Tab-separated table of C-alpha atoms in Angstrom:
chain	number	residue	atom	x	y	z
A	25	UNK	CA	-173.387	-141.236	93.637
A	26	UNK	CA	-169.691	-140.510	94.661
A	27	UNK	CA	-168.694	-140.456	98.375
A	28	UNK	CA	-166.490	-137.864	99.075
A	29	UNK	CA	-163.705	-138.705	101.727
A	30	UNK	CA	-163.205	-135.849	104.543
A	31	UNK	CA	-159.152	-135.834	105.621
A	32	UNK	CA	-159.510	-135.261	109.713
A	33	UNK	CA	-156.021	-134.518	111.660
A	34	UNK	CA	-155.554	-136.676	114.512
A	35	UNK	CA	-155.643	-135.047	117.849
A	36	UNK	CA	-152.618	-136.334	119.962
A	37	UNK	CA	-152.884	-138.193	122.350
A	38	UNK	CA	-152.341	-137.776	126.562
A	39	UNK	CA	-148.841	-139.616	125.666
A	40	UNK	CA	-147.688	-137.235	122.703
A	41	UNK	CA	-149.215	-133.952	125.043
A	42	UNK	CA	-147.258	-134.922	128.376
A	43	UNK	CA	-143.559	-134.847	126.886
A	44	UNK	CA	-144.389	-131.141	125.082
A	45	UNK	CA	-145.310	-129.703	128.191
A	46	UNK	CA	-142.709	-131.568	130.251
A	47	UNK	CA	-140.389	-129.584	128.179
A	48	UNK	CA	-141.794	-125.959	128.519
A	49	UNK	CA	-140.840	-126.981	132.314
A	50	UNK	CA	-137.447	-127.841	131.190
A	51	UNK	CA	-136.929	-124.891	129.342
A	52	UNK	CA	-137.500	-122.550	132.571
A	53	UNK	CA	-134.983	-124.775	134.409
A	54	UNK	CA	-132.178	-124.203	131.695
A	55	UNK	CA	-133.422	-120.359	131.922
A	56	UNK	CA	-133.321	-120.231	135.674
A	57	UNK	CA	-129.971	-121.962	135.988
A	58	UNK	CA	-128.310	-119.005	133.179
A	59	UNK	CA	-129.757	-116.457	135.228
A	60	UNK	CA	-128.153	-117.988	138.258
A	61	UNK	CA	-125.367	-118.678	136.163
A	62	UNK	CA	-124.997	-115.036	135.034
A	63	UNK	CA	-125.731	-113.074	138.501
A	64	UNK	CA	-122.990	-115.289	140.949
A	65	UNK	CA	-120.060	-115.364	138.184
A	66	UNK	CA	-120.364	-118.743	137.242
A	67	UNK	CA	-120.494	-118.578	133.672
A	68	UNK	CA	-117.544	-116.298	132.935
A	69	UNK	CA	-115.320	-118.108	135.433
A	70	UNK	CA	-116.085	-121.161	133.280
A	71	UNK	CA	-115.780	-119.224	130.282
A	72	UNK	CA	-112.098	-118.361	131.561
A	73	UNK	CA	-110.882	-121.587	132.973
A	74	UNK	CA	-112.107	-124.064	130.409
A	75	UNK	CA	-111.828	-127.829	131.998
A	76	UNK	CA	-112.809	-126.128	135.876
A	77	UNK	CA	-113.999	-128.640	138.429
A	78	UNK	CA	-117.037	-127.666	140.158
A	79	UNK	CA	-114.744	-127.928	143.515
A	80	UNK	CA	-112.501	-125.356	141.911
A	81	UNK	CA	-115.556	-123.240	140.428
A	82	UNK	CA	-116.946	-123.144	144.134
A	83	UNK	CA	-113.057	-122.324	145.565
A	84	UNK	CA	-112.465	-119.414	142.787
A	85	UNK	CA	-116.082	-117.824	143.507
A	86	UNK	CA	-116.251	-118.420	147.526
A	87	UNK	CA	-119.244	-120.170	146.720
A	88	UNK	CA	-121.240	-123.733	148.589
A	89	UNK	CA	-119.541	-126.661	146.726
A	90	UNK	CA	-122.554	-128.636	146.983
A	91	UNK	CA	-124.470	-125.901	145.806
A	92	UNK	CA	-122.714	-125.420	142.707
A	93	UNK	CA	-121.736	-128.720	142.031
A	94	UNK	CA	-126.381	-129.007	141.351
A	95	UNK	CA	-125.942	-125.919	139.302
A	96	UNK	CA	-123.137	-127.427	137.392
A	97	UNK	CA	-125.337	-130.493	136.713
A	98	UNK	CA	-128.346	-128.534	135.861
A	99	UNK	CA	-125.640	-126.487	133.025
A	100	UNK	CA	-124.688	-129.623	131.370
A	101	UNK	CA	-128.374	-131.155	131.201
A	102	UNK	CA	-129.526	-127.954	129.972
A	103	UNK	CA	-126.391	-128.331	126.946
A	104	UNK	CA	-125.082	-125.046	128.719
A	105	UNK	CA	-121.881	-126.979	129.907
A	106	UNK	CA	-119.772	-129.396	128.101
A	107	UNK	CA	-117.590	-132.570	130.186
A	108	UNK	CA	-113.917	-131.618	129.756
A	109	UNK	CA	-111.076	-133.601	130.988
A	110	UNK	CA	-110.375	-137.318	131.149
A	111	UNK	CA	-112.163	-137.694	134.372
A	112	UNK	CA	-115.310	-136.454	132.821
A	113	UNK	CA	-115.350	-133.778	136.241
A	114	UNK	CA	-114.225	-130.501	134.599
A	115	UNK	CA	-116.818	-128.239	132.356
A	116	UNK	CA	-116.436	-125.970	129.538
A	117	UNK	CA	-119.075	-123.471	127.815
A	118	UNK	CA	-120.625	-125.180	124.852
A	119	UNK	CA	-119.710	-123.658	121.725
A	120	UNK	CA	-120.089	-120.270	121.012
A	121	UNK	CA	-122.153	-119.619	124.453
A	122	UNK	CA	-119.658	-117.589	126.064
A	123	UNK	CA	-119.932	-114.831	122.474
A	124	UNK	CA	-124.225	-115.372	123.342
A	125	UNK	CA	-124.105	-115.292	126.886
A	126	UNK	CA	-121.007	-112.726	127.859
A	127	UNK	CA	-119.580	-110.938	124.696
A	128	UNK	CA	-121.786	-107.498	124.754
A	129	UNK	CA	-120.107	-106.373	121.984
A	130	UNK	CA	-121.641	-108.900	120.078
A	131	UNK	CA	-124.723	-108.424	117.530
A	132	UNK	CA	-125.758	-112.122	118.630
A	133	UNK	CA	-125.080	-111.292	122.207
A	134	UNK	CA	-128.620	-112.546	124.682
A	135	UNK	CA	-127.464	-112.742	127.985
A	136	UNK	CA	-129.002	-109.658	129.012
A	137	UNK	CA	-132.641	-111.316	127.687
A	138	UNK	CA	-132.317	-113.324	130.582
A	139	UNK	CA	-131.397	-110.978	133.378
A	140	UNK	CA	-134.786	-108.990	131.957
A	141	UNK	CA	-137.108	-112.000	131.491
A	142	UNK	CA	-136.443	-112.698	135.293
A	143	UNK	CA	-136.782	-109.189	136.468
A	144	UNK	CA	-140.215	-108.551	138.001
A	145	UNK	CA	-141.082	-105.522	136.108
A	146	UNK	CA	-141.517	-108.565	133.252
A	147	UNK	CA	-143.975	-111.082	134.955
A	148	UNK	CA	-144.385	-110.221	138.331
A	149	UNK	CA	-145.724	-106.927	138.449
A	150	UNK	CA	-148.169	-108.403	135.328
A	151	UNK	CA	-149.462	-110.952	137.642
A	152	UNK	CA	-149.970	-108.914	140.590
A	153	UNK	CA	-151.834	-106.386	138.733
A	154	UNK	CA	-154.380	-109.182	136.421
A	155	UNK	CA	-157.157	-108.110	138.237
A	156	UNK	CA	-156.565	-104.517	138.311
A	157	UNK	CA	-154.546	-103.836	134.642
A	158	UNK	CA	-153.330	-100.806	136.511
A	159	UNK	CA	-150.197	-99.535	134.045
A	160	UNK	CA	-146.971	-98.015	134.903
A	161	UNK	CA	-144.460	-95.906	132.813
A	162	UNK	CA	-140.382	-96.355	132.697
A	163	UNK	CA	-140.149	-93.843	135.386
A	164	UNK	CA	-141.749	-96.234	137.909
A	165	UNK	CA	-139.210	-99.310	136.722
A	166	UNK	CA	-136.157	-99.490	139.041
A	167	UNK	CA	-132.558	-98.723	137.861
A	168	UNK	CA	-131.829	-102.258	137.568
A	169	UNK	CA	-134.132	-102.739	135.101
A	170	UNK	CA	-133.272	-99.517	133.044
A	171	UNK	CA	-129.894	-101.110	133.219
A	172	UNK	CA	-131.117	-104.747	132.231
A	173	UNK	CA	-132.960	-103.343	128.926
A	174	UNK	CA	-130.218	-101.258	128.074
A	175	UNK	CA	-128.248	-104.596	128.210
A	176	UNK	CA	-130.837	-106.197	126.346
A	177	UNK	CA	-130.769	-103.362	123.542
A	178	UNK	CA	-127.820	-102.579	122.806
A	179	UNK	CA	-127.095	-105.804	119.937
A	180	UNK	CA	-129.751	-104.244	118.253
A	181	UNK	CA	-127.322	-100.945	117.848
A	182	UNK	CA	-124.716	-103.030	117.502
A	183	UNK	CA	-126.424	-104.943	114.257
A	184	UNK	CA	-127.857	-101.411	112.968
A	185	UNK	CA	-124.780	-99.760	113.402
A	186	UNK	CA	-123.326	-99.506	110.802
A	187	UNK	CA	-124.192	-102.807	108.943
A	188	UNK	CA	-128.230	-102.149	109.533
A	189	UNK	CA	-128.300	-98.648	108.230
A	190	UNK	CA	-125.771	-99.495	105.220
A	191	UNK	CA	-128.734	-101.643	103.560
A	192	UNK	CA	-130.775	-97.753	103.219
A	193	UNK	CA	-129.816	-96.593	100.031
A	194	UNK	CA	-127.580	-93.755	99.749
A	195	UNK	CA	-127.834	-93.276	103.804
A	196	UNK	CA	-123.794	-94.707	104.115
A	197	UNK	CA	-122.813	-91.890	101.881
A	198	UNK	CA	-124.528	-89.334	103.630
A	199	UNK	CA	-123.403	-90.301	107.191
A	200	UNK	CA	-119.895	-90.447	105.665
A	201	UNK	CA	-120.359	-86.915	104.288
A	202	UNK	CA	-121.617	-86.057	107.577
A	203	UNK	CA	-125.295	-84.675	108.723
A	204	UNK	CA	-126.721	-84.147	112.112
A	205	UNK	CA	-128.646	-87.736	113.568
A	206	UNK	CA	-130.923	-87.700	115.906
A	207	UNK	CA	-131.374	-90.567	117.967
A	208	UNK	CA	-135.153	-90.844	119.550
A	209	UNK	CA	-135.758	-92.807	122.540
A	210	UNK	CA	-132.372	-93.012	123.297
A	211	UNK	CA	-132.720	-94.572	126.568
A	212	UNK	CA	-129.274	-94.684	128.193
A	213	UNK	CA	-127.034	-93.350	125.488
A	214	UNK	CA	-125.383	-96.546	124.069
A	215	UNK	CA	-126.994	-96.091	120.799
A	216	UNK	CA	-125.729	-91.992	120.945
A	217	UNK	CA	-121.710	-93.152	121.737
A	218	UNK	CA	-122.244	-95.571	118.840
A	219	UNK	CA	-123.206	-93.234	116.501
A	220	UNK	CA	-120.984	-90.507	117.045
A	221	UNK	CA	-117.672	-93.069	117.346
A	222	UNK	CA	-119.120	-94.784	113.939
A	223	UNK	CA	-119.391	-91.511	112.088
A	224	UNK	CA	-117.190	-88.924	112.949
A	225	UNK	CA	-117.844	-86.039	110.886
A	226	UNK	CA	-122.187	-86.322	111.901
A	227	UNK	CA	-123.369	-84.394	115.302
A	228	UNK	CA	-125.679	-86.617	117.274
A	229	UNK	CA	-128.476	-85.731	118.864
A	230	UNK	CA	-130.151	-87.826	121.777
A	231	UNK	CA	-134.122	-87.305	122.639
A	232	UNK	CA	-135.652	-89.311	125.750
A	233	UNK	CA	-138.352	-88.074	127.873
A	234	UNK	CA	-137.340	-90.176	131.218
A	235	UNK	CA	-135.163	-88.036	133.115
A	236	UNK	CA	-133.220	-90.975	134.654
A	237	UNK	CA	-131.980	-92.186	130.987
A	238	UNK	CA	-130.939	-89.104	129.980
A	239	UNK	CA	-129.014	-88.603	133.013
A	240	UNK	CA	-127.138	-92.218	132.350
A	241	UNK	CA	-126.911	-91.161	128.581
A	242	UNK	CA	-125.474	-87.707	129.381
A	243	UNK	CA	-122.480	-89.446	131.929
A	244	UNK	CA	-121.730	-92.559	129.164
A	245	UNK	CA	-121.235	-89.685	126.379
A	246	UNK	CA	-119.403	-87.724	128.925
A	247	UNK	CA	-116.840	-91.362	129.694
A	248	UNK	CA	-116.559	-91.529	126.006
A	249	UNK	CA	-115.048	-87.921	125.462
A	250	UNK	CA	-118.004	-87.381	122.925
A	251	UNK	CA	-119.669	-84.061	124.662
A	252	UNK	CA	-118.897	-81.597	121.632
A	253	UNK	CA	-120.437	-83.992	119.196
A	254	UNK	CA	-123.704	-85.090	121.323
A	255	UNK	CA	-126.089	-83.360	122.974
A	256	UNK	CA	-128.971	-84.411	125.223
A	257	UNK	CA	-132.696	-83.128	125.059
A	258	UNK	CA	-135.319	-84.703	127.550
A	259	UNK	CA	-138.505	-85.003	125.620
A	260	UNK	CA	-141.420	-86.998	125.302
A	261	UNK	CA	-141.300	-87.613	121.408
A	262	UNK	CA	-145.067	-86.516	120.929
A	263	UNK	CA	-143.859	-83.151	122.396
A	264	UNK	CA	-140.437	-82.912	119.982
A	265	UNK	CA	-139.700	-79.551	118.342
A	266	UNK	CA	-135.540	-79.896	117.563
A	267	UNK	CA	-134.277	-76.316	116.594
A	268	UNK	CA	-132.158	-77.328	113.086
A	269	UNK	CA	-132.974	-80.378	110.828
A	270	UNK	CA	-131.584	-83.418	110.613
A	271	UNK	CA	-130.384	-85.870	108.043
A	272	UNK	CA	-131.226	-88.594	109.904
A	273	UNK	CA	-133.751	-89.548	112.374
A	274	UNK	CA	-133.564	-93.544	114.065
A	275	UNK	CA	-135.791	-94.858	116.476
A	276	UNK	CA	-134.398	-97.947	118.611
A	277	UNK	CA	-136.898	-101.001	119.596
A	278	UNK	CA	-139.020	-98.374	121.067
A	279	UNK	CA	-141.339	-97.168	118.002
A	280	UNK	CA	-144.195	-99.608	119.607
A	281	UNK	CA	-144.297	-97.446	122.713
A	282	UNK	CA	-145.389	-94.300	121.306
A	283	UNK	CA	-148.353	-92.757	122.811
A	284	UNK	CA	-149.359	-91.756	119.546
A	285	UNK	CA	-147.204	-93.091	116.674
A	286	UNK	CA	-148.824	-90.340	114.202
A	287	UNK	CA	-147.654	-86.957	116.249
A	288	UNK	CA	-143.934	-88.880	116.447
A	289	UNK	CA	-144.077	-89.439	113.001
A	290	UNK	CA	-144.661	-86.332	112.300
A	291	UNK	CA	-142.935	-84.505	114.046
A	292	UNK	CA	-140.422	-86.380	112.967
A	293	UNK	CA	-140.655	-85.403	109.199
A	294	UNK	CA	-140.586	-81.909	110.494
A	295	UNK	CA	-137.090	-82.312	111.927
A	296	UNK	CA	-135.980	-83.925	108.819
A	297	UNK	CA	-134.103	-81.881	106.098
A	298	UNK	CA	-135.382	-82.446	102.347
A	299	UNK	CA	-134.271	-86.155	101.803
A	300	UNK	CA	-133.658	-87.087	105.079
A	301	UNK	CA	-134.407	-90.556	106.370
A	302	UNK	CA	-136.584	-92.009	109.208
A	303	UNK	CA	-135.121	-95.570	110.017
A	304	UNK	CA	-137.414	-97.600	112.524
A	305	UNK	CA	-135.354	-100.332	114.012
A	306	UNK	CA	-138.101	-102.666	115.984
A	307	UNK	CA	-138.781	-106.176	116.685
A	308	UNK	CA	-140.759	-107.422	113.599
A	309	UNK	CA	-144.331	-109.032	115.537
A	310	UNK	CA	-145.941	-112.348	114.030
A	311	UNK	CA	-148.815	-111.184	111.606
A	312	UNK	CA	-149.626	-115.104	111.526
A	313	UNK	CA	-150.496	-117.792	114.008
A	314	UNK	CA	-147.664	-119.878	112.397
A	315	UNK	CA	-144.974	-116.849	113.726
A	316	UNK	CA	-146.419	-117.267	117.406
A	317	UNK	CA	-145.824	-120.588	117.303
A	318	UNK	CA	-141.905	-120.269	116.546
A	319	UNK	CA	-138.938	-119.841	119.278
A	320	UNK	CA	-138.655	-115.761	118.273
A	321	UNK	CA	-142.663	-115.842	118.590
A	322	UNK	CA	-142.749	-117.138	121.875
A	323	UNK	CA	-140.108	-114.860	123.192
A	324	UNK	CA	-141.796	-111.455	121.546
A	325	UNK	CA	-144.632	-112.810	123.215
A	326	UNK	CA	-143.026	-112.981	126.548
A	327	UNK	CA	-141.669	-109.197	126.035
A	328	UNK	CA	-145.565	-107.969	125.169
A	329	UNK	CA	-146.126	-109.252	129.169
A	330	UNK	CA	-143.813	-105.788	129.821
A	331	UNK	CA	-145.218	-103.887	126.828
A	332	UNK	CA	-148.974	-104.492	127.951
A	333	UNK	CA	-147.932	-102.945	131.575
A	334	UNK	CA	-147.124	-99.813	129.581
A	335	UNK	CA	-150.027	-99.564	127.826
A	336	UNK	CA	-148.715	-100.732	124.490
A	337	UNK	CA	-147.903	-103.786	122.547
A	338	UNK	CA	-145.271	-104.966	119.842
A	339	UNK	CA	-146.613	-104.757	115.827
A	340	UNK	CA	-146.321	-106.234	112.757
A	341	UNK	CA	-143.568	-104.700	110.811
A	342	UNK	CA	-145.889	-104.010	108.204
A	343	UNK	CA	-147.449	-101.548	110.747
A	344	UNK	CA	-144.843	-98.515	110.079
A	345	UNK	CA	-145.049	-99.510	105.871
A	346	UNK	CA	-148.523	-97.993	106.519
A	347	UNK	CA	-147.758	-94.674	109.253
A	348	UNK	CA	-144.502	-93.820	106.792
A	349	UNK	CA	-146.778	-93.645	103.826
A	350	UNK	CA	-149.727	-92.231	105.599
A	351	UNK	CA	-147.001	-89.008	106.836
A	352	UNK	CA	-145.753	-88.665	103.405
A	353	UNK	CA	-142.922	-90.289	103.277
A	354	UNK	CA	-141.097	-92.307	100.352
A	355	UNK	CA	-138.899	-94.408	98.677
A	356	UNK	CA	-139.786	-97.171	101.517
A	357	UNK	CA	-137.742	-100.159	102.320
A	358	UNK	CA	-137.715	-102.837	105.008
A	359	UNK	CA	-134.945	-105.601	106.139
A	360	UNK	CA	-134.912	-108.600	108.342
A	361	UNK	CA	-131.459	-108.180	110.156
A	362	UNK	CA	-132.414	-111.139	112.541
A	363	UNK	CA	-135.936	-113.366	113.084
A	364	UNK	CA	-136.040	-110.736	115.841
A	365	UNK	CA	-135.092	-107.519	114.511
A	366	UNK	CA	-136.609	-105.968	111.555
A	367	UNK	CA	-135.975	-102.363	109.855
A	368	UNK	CA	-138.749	-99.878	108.202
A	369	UNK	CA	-137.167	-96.931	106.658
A	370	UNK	CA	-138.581	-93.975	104.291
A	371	UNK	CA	-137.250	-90.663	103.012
A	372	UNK	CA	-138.552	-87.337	103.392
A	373	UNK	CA	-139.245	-86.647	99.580
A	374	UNK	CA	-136.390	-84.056	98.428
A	375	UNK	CA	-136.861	-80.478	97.604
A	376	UNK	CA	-137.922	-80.146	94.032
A	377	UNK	CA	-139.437	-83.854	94.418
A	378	UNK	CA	-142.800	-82.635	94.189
A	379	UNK	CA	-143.547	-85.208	96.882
């Protein structure tokens, strides 16, 4: 009679536990002292004088000396600062940091993510309202946060435009030709300037339905001299009727918060000419319990906090494989552009198709 051997995983022990959790305690320390670092100057004035003391930090700023000279410690423990100088006193950004934490023009640029996570639209408002799970919609965020998400957003334009929409095939040649683009969700216009600078001969079209947005999206196109090429509509999607089609159609990290992801999508492939294209630009959820348990997993999991106070969560990118087919669109396609940014594209089938 054979004995069969069962392989058991150890459980770890207090010892292995206590230095895991020590550092989820560490981690908010290094992400309080960027936030702090961010909001009183700190960071760019290092940025700028590379070798600063934290005497002359706390001189250039008007700042406490003592005061910064703990923040300055915190920075290097947390591997935001680097020693510089043969008296081991001065500081520099560690590499690349200043392009992550203060270049906006950036596709790798964060420092907005930090600004947001400690906003208390994120986690406050979430634990003040456990009990109750009473919701709230953009128009009851303040400006600063409207602002902070903006921030937040706008790498993902600058990754999908143009590089992210060049990977659709045949879309380059069409924007080059020249269409009209409609932007949906277009919050507070950043996407809108980028698209109309990036393709000159296209005529962009912006569609938000909070008032405030459109207002901050109608006075950035009006800075960047781009009023006869973009015009604003103030919509909720699920109510969008656009009165000549488009060749284009993007939606911006903000496909998730649909009320109803079917009437967008569809009226969506109503504004679309015959082989026009719907690209869905959205952070790409863990489908696995392995993805939760990376760095990008954590963080999506900290934005679903917001997402849940407005009544909606982040998906799988697989999600909009399955509403693109289901509203008859073809010739899908997906790309990873980051482990936090994802694409889902499909084409209106074109006339003669017999899609």
């Amino acid at each position: 009679m054979s004995v069969q051997t069962v392989q058991t995983t150890a459980q770890p022990t207090l010892a292995e536990q206590a230095p895991v959790l020590l550092s989820k305690i560490a981690g908010y320390v290094a992400h309080r002292t960027v936030v702090i670092g961010l909001r009183a100057g700190l960071l760019r004035t290092v940025a700028g004088s590379p070798g600063i003391s934290a005497d002359e930090l706390s001189d250039r700023l008007g700042l406490d000396p003592f005061y910064v000279s703990v923040w300055c410690r915190s920075a290097f423990a947390s591997g935001i600062l680097a020693r510089r100088g043969d008296g081991g006193d001065g500081f520099e950004l560690e590499p690349h940091l200043g392009t992550l934490l203060l270049d906006t023009s950036s596709p790798a640029y964060v420092g907005d993510v930090f600004l947001v996570c400690d906003a208390p639209e994120m986690f406050g408002r979430f634990e003040e309202n456990l009990a109750t799970g009473r919701r709230m919609w953009w128009d009851d965020t303040t400006p600063d946060w409207i602002n902070g998400v903006a921030g937040a957003g706008t790498p993902f334009y600058t990754r999908l435009i143009p590089a992210g929409l060049a990977h659709v095939p045949g879309l380059a040649e069409r924007l080059s030709t020249g269409c009209r683009v409609v932007d949906t969700a277009c919050g507070s216009g950043v996407g809108l300037v980028r698209l109309a600078s990036t393709y000159p001969n296209c005529t962009v079209v912006g569609v938000d339905g909070d008032r405030h947005s459109v207002e901050v999206a109608r006075e950035r196109v009006r800075a960047a001299g781009l009023e006869d090429r973009v015009r604003l509509v103030c919509s909720p999607l699920e109510d969008m009727v656009l009165d000549e089609p488009a060749g284009l159609v993007i939606n911006n990290i903000s496909m998730h918060e649909c009320r109803d992801a079917d009437v967008v999508t569809r009226n969506v492939a109503a504004t679309l000419e015959p082989g026009g294209w719907f690209v869905i630009s959205d952070f790409p959820f863990p489908d696995s319990d392995a993805g939760l348990r990376t760095p990008p997993g954590q963080v999506m999991c900290g934005i679903q906090f917001f997402e849940a106070q407005i009544d909606d969560q982040l998906v799988p990118r697989s999600t909009y494989d399955e509403l693109l087919a289901r509203h008859g669109f073809a010739n899908l396609g997906s790309v990873q552009l980051t482990p936090m940014h994802a694409l889902t594209y499909g084409q209106v089938p074109p006339a003669g198709s017999g899609g």
